[in-house]
Coordinates of C-alpha atoms in Angstrom, one line a residue:
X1 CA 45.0 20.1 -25.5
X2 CA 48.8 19.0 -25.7
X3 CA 50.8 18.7 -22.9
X4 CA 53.5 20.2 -24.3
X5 CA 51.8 23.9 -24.8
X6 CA 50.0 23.6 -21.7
X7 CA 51.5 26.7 -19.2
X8 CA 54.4 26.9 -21.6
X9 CA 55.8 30.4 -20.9
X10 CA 57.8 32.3 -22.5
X11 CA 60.6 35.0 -21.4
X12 CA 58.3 37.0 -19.0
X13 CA 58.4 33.6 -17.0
X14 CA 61.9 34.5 -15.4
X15 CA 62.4 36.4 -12.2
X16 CA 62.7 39.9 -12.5
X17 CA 65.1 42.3 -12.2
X18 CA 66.8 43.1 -8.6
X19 CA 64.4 46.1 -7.7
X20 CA 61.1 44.7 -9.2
X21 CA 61.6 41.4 -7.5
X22 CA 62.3 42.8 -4.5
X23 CA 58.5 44.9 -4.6
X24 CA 56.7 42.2 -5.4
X25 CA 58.5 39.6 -2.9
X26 CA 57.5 42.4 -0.1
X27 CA 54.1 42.2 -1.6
X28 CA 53.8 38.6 -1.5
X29 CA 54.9 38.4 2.0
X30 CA 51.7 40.1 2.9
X31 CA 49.2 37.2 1.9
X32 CA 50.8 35.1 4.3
X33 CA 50.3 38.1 6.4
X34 CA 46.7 38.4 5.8
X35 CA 45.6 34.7 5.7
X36 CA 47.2 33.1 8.6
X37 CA 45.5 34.8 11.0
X38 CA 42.6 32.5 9.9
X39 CA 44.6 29.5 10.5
X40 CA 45.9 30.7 13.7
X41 CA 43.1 32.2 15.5
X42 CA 40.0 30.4 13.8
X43 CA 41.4 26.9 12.9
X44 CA 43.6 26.6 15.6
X45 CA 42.0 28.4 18.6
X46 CA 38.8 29.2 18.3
X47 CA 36.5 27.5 16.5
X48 CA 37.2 23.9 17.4
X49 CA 36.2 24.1 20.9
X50 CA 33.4 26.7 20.1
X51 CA 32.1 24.1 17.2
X52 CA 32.3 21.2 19.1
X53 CA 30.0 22.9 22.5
X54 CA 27.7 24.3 19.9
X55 CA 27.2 20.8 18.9
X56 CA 27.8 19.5 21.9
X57 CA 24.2 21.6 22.6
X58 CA 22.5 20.3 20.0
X59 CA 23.5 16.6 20.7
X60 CA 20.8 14.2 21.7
X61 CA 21.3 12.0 24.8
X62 CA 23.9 9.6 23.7
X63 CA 25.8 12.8 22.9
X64 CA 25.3 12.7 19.2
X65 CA 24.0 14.8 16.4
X66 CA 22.8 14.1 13.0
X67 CA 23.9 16.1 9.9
X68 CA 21.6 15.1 6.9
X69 CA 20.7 11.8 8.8
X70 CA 24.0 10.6 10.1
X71 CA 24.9 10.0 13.6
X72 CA 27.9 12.2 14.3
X73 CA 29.7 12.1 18.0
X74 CA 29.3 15.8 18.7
X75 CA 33.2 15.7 19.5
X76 CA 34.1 14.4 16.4
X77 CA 32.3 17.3 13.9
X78 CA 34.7 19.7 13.8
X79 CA 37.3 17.3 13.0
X80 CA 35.0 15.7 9.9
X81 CA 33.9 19.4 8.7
X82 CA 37.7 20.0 8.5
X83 CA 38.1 16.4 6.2
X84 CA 35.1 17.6 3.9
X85 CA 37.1 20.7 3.5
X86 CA 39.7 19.6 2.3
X87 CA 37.7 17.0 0.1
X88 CA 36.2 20.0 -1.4
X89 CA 39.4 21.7 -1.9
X90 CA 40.7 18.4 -3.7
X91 CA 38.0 18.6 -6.8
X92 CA 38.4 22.6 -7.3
X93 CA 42.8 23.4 -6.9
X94 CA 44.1 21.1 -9.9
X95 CA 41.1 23.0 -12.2
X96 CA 41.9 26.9 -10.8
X97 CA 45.7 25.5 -11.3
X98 CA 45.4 24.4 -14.7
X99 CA 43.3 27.8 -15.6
X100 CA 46.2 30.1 -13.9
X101 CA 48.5 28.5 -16.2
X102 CA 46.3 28.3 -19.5
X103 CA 45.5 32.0 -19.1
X104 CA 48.7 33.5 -16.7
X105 CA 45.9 35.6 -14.6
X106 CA 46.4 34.1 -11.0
X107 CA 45.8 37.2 -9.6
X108 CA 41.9 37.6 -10.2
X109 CA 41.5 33.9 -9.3
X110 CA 43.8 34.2 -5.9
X111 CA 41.6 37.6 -5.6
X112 CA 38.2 35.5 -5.6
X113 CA 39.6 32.7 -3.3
X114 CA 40.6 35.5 -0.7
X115 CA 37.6 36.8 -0.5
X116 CA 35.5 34.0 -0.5
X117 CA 37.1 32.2 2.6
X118 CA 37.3 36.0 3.8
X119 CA 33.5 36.4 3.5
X120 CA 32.8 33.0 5.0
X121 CA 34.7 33.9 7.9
X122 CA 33.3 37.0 9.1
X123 CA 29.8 35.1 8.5
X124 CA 31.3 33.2 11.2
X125 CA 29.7 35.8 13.8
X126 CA 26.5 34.4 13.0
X127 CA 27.5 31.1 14.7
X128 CA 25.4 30.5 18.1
X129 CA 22.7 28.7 19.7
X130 CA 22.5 25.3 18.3
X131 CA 23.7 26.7 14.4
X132 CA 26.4 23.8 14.6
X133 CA 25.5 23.1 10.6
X134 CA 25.9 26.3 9.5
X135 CA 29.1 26.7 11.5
X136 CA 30.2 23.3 9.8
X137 CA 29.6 24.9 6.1
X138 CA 31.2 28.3 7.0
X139 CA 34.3 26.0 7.5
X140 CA 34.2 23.8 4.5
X141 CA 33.9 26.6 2.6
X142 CA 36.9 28.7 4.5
X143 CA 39.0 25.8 5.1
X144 CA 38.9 25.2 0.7
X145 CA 39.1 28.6 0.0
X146 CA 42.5 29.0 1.3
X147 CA 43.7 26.1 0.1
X148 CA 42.6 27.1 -3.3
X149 CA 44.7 30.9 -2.6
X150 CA 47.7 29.5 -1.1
X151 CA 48.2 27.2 -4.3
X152 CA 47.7 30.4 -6.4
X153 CA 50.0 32.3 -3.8
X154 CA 52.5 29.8 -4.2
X155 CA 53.3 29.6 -7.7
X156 CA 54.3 32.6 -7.4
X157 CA 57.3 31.9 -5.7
X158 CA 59.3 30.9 -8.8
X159 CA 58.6 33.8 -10.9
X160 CA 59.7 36.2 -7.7
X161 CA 62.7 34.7 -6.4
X162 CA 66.0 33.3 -8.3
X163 CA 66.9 29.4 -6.8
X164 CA 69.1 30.8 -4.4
X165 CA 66.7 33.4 -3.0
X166 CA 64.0 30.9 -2.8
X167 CA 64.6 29.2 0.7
X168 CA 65.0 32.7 2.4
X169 CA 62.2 34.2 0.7
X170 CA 59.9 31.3 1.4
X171 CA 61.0 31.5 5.3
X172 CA 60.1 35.1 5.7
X173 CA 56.9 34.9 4.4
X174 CA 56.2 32.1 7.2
X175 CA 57.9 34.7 9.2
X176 CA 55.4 37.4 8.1
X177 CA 52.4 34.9 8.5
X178 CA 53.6 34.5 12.4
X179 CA 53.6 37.6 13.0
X180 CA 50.5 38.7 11.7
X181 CA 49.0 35.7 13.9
X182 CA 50.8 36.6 17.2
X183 CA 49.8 40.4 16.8
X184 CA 45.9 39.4 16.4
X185 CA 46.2 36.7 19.4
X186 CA 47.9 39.9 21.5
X187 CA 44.5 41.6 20.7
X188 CA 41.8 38.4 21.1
X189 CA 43.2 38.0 24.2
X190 CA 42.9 41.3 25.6
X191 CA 39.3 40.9 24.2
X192 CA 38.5 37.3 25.1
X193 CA 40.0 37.7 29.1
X194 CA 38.2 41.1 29.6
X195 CA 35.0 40.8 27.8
X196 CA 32.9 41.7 31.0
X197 CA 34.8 44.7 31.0
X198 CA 33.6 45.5 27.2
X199 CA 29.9 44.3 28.1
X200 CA 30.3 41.1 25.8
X201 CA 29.6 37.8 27.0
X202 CA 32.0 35.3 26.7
X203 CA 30.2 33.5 23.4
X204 CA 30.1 36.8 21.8
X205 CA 33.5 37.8 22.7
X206 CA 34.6 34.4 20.7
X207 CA 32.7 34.8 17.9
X208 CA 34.0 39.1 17.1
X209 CA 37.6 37.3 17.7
X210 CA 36.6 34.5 14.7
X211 CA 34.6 37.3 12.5
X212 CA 37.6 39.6 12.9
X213 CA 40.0 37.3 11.3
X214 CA 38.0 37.4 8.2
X215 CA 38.2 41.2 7.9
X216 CA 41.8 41.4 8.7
X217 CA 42.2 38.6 5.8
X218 CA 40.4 40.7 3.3
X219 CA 41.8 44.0 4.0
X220 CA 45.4 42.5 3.5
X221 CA 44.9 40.7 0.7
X222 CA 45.4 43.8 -0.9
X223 CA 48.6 44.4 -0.7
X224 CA 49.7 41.2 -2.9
X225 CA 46.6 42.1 -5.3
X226 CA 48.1 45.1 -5.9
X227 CA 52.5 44.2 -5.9
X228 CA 52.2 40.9 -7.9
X229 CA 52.3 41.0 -11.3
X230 CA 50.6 38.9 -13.9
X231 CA 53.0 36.9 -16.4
X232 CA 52.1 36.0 -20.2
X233 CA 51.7 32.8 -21.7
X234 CA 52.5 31.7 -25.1
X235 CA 48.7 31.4 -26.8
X236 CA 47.6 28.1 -27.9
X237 CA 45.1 25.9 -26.7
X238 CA 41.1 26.6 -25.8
X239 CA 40.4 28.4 -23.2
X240 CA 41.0 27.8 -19.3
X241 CA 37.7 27.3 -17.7
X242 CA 36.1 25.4 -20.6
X243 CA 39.2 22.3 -20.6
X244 CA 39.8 22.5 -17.1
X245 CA 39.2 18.9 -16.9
X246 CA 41.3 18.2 -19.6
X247 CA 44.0 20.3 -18.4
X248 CA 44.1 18.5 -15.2
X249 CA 44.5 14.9 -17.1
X250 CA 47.0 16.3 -19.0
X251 CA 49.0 17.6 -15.8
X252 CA 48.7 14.4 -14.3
X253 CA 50.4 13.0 -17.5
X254 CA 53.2 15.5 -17.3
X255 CA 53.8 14.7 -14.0
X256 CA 54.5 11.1 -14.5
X257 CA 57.5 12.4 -16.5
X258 CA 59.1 13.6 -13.2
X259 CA 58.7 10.8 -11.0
X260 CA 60.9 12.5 -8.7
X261 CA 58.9 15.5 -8.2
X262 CA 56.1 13.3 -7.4
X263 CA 58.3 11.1 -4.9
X264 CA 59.0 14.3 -3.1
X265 CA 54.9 15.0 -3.2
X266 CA 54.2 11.7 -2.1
X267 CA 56.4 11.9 1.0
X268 CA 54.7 15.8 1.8
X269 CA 51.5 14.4 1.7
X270 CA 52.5 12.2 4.4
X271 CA 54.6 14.3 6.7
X272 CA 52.3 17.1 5.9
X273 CA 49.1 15.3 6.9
X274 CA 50.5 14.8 10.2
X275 CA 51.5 18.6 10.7
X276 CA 48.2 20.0 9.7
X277 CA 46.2 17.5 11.6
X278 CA 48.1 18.5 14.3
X279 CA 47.0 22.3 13.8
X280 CA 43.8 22.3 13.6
X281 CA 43.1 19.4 16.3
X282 CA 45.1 20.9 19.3
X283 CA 43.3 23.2 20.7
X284 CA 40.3 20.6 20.9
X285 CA 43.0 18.5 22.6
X286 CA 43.9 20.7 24.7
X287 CA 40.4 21.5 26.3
X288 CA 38.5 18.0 25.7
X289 CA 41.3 16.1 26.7
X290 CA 43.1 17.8 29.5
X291 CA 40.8 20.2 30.2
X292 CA 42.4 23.3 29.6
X293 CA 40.7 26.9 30.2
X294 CA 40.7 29.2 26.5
X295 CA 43.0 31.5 27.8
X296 CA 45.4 28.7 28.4
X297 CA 44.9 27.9 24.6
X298 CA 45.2 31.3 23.2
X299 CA 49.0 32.1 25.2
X300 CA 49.8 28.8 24.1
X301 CA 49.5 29.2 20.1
X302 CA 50.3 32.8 20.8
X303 CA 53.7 31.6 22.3
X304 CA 53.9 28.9 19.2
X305 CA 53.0 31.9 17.0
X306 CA 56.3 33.9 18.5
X307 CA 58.7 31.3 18.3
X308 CA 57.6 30.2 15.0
X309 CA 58.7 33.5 13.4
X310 CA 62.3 32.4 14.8
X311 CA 62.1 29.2 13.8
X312 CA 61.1 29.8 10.2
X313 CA 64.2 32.2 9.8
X314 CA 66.7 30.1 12.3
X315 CA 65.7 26.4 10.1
X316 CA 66.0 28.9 7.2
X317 CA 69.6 29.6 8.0
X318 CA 70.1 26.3 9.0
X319 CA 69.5 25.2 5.8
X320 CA 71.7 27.4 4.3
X321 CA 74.7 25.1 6.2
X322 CA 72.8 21.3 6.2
X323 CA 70.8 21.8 2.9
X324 CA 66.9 21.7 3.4
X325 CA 66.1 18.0 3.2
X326 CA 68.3 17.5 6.0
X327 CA 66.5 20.0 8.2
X328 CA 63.7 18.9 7.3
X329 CA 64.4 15.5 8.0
X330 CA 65.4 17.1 11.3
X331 CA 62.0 18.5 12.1
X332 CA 60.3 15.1 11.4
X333 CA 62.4 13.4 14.2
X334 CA 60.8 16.7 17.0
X335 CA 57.1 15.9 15.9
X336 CA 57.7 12.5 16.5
X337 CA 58.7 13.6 20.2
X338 CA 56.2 16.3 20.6
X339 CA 53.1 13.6 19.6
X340 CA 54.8 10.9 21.9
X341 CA 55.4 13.8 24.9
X342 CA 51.3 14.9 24.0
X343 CA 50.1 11.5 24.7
X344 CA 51.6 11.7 28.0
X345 CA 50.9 15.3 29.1
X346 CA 49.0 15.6 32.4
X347 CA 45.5 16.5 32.4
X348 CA 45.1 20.7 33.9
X349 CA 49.0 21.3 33.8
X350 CA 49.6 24.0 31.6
X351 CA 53.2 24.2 32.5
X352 CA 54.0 21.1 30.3
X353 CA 51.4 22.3 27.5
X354 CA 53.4 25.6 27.0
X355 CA 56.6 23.6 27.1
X356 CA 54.8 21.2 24.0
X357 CA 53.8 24.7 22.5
X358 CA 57.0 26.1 22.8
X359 CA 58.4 23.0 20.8
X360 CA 55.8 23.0 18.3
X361 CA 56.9 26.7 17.6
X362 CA 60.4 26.2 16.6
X363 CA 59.7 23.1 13.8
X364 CA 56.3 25.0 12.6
X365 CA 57.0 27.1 10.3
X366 CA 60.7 25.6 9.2
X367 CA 59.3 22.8 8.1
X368 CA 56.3 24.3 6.2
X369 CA 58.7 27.1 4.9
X370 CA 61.6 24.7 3.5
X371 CA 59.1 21.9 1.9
X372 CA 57.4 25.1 0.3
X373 CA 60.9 26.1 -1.3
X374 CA 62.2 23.1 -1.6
X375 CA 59.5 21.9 -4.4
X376 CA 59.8 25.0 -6.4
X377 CA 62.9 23.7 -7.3
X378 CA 61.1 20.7 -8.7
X379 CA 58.7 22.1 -10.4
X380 CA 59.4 22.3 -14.6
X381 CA 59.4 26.8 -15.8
X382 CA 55.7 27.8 -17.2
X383 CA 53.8 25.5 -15.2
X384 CA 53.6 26.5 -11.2
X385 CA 50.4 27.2 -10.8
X386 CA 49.6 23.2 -11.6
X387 CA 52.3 21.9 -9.5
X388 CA 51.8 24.0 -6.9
X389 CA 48.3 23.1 -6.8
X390 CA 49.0 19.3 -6.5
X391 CA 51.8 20.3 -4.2
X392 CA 48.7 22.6 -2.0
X393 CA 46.7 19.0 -2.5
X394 CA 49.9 17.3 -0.8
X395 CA 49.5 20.6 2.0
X396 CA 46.0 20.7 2.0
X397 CA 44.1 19.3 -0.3
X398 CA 44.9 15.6 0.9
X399 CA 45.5 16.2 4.0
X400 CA 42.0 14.7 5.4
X401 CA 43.4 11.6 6.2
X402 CA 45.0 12.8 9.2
X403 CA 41.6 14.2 10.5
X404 CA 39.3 11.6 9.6
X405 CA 41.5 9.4 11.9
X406 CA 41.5 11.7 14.8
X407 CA 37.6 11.9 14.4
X408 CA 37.6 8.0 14.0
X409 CA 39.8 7.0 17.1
X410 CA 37.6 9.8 19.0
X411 CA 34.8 8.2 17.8
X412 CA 35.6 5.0 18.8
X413 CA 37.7 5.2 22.1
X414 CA 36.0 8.6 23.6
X415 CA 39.6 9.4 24.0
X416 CA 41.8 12.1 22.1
X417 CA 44.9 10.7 23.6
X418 CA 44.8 7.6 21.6
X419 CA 43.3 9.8 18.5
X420 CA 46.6 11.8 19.2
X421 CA 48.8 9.1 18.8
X422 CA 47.7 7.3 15.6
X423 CA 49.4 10.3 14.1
X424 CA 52.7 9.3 14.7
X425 CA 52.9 6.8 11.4
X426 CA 52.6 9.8 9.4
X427 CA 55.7 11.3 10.3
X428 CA 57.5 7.9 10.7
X429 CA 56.3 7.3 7.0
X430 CA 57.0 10.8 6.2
X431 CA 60.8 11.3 7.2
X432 CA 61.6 7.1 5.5
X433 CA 59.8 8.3 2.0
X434 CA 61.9 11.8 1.6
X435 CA 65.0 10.2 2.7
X436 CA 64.4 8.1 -0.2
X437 CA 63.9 11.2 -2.6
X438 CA 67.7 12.3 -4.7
X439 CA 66.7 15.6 -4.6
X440 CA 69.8 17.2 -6.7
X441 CA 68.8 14.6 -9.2
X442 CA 65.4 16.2 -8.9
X443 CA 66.0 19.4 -9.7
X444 CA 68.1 18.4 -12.8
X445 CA 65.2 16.1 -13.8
X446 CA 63.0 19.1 -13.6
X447 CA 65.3 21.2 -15.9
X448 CA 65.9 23.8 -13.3
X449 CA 69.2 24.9 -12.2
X450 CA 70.7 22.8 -9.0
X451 CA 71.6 25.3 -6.1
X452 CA 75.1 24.7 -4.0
X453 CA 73.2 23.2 -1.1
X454 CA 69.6 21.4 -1.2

């Protein structure tokens, strides 16, 4: 298999036309729509503290349990099961990438990773008593099924949006992700606070607001299935799922052509690892370590998950004026604060932890939204759904470092303050690697048109 003919695409490749663009960049919107309720309520509420007592119950008396022999701190599960994820996620996105490309169906393969991480979360309902290994699976299996979807979802965002569409386009489908995520916290809460009131108990009143954010990811999912359009390839080659390892060597070799694409990807994954660690560990912070109730938790994302939406669109436009590495850059220098102002937080005031949430909001879904658009620009015409699956390793896919050493420095110290602050060298690393990256050179390198500001 050549290199060269590998997701070489020919004419149907370029954006659309004005109207049909604009259909299927409403469409697209909606997977952001239907998936990050999972992130928001599961990953980042829920089932991190829910995990973690369900293990917590099946520890023995040193507090630990023992998944296929090995002692695990019952603290420090959820934050492992998240790192396996991602492992998992690592071996299957360059393959699905390589076959999306090879074949130009992205569609039935995004459909299938929907559904799948869809499936596993409603299963998550099945999650009590001392089930703390099936709830551990039901999130490997979750946690790298999105992964695998948003690297299909976001190739797409090339073939929908012209270079100078791509930064706005990219925000408001953060945008539409936040909202979908505050509108389904409204409701958990309502069901979580009164669930005497409904005749639930308080475990079974956590585990309808996990299952639910499966079937609101299914349902949703949809709406892109059905807007998004397959593109053709130019034939050649064998076929997709037989040389997917073969395709993958052969996108690593073409990515060596454009070290500067892979600067830029070397300085996400680092960044990157920081944010999502960040994500999926605070809620566990915020109740192991300073002892927060759950319906602290819940207004607290739910207030990240409102002011997010505002600052996706108000980085967008800021990027519009500073270019998107500099606002980027920006954001790096806040979660450096907000880590440093975490470490300090008082145990049971959650005055301060809305004010961290609050911050947390406003360089979310900027920073996620501009790194997003900003590598489309670097990514060569026929072959996004391989880039973007190396860029969703960057995201995702590699981002188990940042885990692993929260559940290390737990598992060592007992504390999650000093977990929380080994986090900081991420960012640090982060912001000094893309200041590094030319990224007008970049985009040239890449053979895509360079837009007035970047």
């Amino acid at each position: 298999m050549s290199t060269d003919t590998a997701g070489t695409a020919g004419p149907a490749e370029q954006p659309a036309g004005t109207v049909e663009r604009r259909r299927e960049q409403r469409g697209w919107y909606f997977y952001d729509f239907a998936c990050s309720v999972y992130s928001t309520s599961v990953l980042t509420v829920f089932l991190g503290p829910y995990l973690t007592s369900i293990a917590k119950a099946a520890a023995d008396g040193d507090g630990f349990v023992h998944p296929l022999g090995i002692p695990v701190r019952a603290g420090s599960l959820f934050a492992y099961a998240v790192s396996v994820s991602i492992v998992v996620a690592v071996v299957v996105m360059p393959v699905v990438g390589a076959a999306a490309d090879r074949t130009g169906r992205k569609k039935p393969l995004l459909a299938a990773a929907a559904y799948t991480g869809a499936t596993a979360t409603a299963c998550m309902f099945f999650l009590d008593g001392h089930r703390y290994l099936l709830g551990a699976f039901l999130l490997i299996v979750a946690n790298a099924s999105i992964s695998v979807s948003m690297a299909l979802y976001n190739a797409y965002l090339p073939q929908i949006a012209t270079p100078d569409e791509r930064d706005a386009v990219s925000s408001r489908g953060w945008a539409f992700g936040y909202t979908s995520g505050a509108f389904v916290l409204v409701l958990n809460l309502v069901l979580y606070t009164g669930h005497d009131s409904f005749g639930l108990s308080e475990s079974d009143a956590v585990r309808i607001c996990i299952a639910s954010a499966g079937v609101w990811w299914g349902a949703f999912s949809l709406v892109p299935l059905r807007r998004l359009r397959d593109r053709r390839v130019a034939p050649g080659g064998a076929g997709a799922v037989g040389s997917g390892w073969r395709q993958l060597r052969a996108t690593l070799r073409d990515m060596r052509r454009h070290p500067l694409t892979l600067s830029f990807l070397l300085a996400y994954l680092v960044y990157n690892d920081g944010i999502q660690t960040v994500i999926s560990q605070a809620s566990l912070y915020g109740s192991e370590e300073l002892g927060l109730d759950q319906t602290t938790l819940i207004t607290a994302v739910l207030l990240v998950q409102v002011l997010a939406v505002a600052g996706a669109l108000g980085m967008g436009r800021l990027a519009r004026l500073y270019g998107a590495k500099r606002t980027i850059l920006g954001s790096l220098a806040v979660w450096t604060l907000i880590l440093a102002s975490a470490y300090v937080l008082p145990a049971g005031a959650p005055v301060f932890f809305y004010a961290l949430a609050a911050a947390i909001g406003l360089v979310l879904g900027g920073s996620q939204a501009l790194s997003r658009s900003l590598f489309s620009h670097l990514v060569p015409r026929g072959k996004e759904a391989e880039y973007f699956s190396a860029y969703e390793m960057s995201d995702r896919g590699l981002s188990w470092l940042g885990p692993l050493v929260f559940g290390l420095g737990y598992q060592l110290t007992g504390s999650y303050r000093d977990a929380i602050m080994s986090l900081v060298i991420f960012f640090a690393l982060g912001s000094v690697l893309l200041a590094r990256v030319p990224v007008r050179a970049a985009v040239a390198a890449a053979g895509n048109p360079v837009p007035e500001r970047i």
